[in-house]
mmCIF file of C-alpha atoms in Angstrom:
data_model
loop_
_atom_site.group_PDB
_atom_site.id
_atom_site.type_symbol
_atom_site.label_atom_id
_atom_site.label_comp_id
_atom_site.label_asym_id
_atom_site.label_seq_id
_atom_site.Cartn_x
_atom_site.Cartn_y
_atom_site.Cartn_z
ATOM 1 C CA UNK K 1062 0.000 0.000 0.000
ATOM 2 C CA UNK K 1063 1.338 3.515 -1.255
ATOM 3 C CA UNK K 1064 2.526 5.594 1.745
ATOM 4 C CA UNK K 1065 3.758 9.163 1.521
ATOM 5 C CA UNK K 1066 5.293 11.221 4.448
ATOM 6 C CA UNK K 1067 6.856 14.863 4.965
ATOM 7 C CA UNK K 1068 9.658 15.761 6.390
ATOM 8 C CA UNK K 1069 10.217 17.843 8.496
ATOM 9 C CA UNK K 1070 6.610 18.189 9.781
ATOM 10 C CA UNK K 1071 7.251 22.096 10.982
ATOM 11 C CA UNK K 1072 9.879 24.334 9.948
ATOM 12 C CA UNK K 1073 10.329 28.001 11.035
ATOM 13 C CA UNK K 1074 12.943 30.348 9.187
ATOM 14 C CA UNK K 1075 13.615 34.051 8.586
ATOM 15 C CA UNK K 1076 12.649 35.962 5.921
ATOM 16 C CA UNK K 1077 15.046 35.584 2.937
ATOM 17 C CA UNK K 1078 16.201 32.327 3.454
ATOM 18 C CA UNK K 1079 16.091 29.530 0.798
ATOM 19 C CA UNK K 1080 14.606 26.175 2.040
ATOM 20 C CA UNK K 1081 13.807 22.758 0.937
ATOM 21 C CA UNK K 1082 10.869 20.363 1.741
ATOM 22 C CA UNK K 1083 10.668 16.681 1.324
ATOM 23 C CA UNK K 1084 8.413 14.408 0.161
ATOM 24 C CA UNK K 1085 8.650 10.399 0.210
ATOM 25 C CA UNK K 1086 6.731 7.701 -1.057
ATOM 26 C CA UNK K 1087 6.792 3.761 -0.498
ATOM 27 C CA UNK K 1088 5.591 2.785 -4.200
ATOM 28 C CA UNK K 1089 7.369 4.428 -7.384
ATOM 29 C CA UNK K 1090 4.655 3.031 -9.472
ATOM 30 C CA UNK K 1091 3.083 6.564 -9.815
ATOM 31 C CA UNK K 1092 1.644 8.768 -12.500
ATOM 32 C CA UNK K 1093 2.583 11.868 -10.925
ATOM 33 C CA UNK K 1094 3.379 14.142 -7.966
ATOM 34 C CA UNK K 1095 1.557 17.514 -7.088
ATOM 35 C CA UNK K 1096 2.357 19.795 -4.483
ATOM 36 C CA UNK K 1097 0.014 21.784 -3.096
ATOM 37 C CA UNK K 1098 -0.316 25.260 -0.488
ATOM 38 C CA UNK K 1099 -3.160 24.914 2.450
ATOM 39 C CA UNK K 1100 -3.405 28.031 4.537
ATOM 40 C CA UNK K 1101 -5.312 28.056 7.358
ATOM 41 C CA UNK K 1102 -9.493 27.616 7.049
ATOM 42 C CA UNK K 1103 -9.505 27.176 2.959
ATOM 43 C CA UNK K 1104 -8.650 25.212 0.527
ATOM 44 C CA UNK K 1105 -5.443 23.485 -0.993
ATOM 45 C CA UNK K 1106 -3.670 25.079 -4.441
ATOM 46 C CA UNK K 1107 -1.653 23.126 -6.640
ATOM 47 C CA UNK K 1108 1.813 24.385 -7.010
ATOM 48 C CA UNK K 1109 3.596 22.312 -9.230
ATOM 49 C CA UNK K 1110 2.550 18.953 -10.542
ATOM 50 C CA UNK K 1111 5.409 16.909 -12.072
ATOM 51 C CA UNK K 1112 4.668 13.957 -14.270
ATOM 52 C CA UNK K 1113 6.033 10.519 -13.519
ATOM 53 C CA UNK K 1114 8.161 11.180 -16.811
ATOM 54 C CA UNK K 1115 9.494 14.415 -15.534
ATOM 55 C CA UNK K 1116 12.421 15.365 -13.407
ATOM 56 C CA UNK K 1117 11.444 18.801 -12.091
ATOM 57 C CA UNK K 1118 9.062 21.255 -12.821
ATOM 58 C CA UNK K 1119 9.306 25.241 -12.169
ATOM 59 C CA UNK K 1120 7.285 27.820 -11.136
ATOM 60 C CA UNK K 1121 8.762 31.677 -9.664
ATOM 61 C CA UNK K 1122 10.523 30.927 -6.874
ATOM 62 C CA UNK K 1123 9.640 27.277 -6.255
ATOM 63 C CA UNK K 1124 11.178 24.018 -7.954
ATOM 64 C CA UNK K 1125 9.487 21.391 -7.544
ATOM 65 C CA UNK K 1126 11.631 17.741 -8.505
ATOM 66 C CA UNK K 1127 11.189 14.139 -8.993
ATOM 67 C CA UNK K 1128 13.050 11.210 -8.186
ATOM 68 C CA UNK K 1129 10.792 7.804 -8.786
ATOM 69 C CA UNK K 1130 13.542 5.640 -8.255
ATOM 70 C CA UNK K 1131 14.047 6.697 -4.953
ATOM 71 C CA UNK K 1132 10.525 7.678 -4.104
ATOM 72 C CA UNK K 1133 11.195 10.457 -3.287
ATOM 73 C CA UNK K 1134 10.483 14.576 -3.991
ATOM 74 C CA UNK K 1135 11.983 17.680 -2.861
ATOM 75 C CA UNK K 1136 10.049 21.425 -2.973
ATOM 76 C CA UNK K 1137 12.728 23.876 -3.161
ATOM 77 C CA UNK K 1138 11.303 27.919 -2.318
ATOM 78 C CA UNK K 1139 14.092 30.314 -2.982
ATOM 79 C CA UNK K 1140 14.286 33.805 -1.179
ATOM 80 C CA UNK K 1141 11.309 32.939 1.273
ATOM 81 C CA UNK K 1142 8.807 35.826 2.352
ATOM 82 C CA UNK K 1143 6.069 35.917 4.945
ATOM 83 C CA UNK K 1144 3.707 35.111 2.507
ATOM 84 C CA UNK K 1145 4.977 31.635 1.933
ATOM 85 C CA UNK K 1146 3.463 30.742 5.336
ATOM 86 C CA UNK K 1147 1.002 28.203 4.780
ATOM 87 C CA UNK K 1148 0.899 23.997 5.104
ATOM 88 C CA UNK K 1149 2.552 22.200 2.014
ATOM 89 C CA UNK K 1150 1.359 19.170 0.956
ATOM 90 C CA UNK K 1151 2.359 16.689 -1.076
ATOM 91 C CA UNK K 1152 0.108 13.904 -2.971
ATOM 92 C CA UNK K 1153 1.170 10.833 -5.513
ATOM 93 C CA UNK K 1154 -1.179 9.149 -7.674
ATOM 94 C CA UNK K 1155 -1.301 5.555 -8.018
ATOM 95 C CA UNK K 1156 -1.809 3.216 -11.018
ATOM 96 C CA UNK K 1157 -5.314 2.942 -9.701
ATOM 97 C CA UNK K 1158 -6.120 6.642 -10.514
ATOM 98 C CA UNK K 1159 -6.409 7.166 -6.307
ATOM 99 C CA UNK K 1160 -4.722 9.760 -4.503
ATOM 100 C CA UNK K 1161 -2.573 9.795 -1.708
ATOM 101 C CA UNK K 1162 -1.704 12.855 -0.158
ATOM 102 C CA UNK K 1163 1.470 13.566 2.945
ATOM 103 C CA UNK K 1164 0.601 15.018 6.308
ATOM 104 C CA UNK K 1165 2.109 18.161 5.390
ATOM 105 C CA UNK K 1166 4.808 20.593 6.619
ATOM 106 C CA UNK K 1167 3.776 23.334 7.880
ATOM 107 C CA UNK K 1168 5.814 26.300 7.133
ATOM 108 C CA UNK K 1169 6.654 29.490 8.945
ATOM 109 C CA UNK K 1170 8.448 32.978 7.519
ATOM 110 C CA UNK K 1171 9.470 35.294 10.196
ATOM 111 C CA UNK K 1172 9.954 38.754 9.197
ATOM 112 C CA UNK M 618 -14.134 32.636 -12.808
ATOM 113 C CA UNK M 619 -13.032 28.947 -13.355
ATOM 114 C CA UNK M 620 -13.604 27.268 -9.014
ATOM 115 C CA UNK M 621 -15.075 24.334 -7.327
ATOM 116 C CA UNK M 622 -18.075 25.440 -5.126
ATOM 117 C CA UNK M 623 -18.696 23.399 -1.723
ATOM 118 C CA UNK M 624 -22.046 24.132 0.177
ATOM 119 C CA UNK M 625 -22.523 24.236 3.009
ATOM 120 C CA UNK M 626 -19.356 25.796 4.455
ATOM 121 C CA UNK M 627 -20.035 24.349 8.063
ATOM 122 C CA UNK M 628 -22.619 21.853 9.052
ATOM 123 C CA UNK M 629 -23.703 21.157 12.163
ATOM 124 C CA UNK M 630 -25.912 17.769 12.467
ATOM 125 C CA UNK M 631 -26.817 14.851 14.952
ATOM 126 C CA UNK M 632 -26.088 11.549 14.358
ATOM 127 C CA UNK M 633 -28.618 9.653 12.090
ATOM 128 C CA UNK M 634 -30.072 12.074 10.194
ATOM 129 C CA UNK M 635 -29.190 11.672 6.293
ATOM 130 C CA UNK M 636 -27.725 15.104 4.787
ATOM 131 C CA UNK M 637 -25.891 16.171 1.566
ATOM 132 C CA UNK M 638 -22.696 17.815 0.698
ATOM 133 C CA UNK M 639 -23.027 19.675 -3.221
ATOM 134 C CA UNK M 640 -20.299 20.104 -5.149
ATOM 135 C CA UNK M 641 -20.080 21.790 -8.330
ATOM 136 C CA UNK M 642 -17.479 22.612 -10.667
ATOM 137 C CA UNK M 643 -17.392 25.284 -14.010
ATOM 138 C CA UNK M 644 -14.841 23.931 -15.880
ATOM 139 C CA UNK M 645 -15.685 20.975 -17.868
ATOM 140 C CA UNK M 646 -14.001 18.576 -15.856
ATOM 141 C CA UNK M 647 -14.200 14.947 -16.369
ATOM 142 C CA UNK M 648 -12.073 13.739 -12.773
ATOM 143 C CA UNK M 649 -14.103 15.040 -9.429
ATOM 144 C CA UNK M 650 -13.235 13.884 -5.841
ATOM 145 C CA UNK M 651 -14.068 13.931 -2.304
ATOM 146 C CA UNK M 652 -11.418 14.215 0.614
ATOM 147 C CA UNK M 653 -11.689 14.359 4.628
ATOM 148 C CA UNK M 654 -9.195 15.689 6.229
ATOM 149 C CA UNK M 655 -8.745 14.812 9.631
ATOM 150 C CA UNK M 656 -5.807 16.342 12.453
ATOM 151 C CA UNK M 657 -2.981 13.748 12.207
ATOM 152 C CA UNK M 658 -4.072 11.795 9.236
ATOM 153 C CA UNK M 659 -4.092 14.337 6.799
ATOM 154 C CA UNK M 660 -6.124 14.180 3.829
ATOM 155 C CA UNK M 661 -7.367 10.659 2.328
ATOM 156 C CA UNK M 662 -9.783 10.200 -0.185
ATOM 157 C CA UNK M 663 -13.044 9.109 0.145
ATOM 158 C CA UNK M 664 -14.656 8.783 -3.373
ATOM 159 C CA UNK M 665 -13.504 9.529 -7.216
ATOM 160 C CA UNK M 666 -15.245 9.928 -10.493
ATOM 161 C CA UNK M 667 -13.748 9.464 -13.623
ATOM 162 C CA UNK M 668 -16.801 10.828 -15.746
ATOM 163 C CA UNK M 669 -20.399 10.517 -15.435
ATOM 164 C CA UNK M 670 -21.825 7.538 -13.767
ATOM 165 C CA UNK M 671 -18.619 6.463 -13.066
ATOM 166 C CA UNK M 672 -17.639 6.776 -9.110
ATOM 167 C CA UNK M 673 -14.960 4.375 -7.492
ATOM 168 C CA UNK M 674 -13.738 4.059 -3.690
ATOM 169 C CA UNK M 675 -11.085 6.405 -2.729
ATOM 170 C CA UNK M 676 -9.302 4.840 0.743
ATOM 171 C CA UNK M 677 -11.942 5.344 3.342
ATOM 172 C CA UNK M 678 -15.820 4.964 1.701
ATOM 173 C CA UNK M 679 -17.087 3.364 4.396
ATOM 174 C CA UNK M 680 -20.091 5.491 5.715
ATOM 175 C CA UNK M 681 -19.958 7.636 2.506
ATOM 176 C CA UNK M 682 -22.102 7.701 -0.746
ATOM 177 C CA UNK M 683 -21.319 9.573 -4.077
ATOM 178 C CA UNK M 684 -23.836 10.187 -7.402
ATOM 179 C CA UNK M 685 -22.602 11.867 -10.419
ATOM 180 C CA UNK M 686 -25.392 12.413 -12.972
ATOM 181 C CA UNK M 687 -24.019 15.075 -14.286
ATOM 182 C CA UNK M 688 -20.407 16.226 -15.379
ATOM 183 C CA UNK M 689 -20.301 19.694 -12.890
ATOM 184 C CA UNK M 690 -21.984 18.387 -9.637
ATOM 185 C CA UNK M 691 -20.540 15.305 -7.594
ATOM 186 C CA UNK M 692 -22.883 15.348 -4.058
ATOM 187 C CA UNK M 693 -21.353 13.657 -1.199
ATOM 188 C CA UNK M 694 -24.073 11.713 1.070
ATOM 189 C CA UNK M 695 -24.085 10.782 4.607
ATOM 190 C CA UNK M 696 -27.040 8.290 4.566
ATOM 191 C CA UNK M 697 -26.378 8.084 8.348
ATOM 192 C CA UNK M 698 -24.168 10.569 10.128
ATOM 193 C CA UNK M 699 -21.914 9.063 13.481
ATOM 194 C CA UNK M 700 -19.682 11.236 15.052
ATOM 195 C CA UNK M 701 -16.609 9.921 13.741
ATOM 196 C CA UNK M 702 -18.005 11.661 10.354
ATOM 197 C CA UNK M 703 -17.063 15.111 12.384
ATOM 198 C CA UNK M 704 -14.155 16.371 10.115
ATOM 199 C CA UNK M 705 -13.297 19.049 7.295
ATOM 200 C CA UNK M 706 -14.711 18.126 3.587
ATOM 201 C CA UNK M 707 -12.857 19.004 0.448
ATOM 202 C CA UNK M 708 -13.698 18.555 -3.122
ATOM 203 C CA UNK M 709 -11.879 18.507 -5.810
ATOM 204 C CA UNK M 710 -11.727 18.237 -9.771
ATOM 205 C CA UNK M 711 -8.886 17.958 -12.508
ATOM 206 C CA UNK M 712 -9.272 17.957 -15.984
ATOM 207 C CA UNK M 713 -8.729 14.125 -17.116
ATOM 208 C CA UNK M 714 -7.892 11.921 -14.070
ATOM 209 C CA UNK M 715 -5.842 13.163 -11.196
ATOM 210 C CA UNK M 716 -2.821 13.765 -13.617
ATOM 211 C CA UNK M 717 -3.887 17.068 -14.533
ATOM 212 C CA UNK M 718 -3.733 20.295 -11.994
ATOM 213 C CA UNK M 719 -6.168 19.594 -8.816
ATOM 214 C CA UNK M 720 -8.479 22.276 -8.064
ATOM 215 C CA UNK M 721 -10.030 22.303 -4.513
ATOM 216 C CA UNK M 722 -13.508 23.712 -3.022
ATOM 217 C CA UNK M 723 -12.777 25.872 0.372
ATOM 218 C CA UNK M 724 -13.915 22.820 2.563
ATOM 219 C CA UNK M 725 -17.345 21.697 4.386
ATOM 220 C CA UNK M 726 -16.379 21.241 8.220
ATOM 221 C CA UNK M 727 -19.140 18.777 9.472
ATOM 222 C CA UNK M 728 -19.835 18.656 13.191
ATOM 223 C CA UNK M 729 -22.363 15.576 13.648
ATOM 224 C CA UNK M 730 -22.938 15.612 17.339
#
C-alpha cells in the first residue's frame, strides 16, 4: 500500500532564506506528484505537478523535482517571504487513478 | 471565474439524520473527488469519479455515498451521520484523471454531534 510522508513536519525560518521540503513515497509506481499550499481555514492550491516522466518542474521561486527511483520529492522555495506561510502538501497518484496525499509541513516565515 | 463550489461551508448535524454535501465545478471537468481531512491523518480520499456515472472508492468509503449524474456536480451523502463523520470536507476536480492540476472547493467542516 502507497505511503507518503513529509519531512520535516514544521519548519520556522527568517525571511530571505532559501529552504527545501521533502516528500517520500513507499511505491514508485506513480503517474505523478503535485504539491500543493493549504493556509489556514480554505482550501489546498496546486503548485507544481510533475509527471512521472518528468524530473522537475518550475514555477517563480519554487522548484518542484522528482526522483521515482528513490521515491522520493523535494520542494525547493528560494528567497522565502512571509507570505509563503502556509501547510505544504504533497500527494502521488497511483496506477489505480487514487490519490494519496502527505501530512504536510507546515511552514513558517518570520519577518 | 473557473472554481469548485462546496455548500454548506459548516454543518452542524446529529447523528442519524441523512444530509448532503453539493459540489459543483465550471470547468468541464471529467475527474471530481471527495477528501476528509482529519488532524494527524491528513487528507485521504473518500470517493472519485472518472466521468459521469462512473464513481470508485477512494481509501476510506465506508459510511460515505457519491452520485454523479451530471459532469459539474458530484454530491457527497451521509445516509447516516456518526460522530466519527465530524471532520473538514474538500472537493476537488482535474481535468482528465488526477494527472492534470487539482483544483479544490474551500472545505465543508461537518460537526455531527
Amino acid at each position: 500500500k502507497q505511503e507518503v510522508t513529509q519531512i520535516p513536519a514544521a519548519l520556522s525560518v527568517p525571511e530571505g532564506e532559501n529552504l527545501v521540503l521533502n516528500c517520500s513515497f513507499t511505491d514508485s509506481a506513480i503517474y505523478n506528484l503535485q504539491w500543493f499550499r493549504q493556509d489556514p481555514g480554505k482550501g489546498l492550491t496546486s503548485l507544481l505537478l510533475i509527471q512521472s516522466s518528468q524530473r522537475e518542474q518550475t514555477s517563480g521561486r519554487l522548484n518542484a523535482s522528482l526522483d521515482k527511483s528513490s521515491g522520493r520529492s523535494t520542494l525547493y522555495i528560494a528567497a522565502s517571504q512571509p507570505g509563503d506561510s502556509a501547510t505544504y502538501l504533497c500527494a502521488v497518484e497511483t496506477s489505480y487513478d487514487k490519490v494519496i496525499f502527505g501530512p504536510g509541513t507546515s511552514l513558517s516565515v518570520i519577518p | 471565474e473557473a472554481q469548485v463550489t462546496q455548500n454548506p461551508r459548516y454543518l452542524i448535524t446529529v447523528t442519524g439524520k441523512k444530509l448532503t454535501v453539493t459540489c459543483s465545478q465550471n470547468m468541464n471537468h471529467e475527474y471530481m473527488s471527495w477528501y476528509r481531512q482529519d488532524p494527524g491523518l491528513g487528507l485521504r480520499q473518500i470517493y472519485y469519479s472518472m466521468n459521469v456515472e462512473v464513481t470508485d472508492k477512494g481509501d476510506v468509503p465506508e459510511g460515505y455515498k457519491v452520485s454523479r449524474k451530471e459532469k459539474r456536480n458530484f454530491p457527497l451523502i451521509l445516509e447516516s451521520p456518526s460522530p466519527n463523520q465530524t471532520s473538514l470536507y474538500f472537493c476537488a476536480s482535474s481535468l482528465s484523471s488526477p494527472r492534470t492540476e487539482a483544483f479544490f472547493g474551500q472545505g465543508t467542516r461537518l460537526t455531527v454531534v
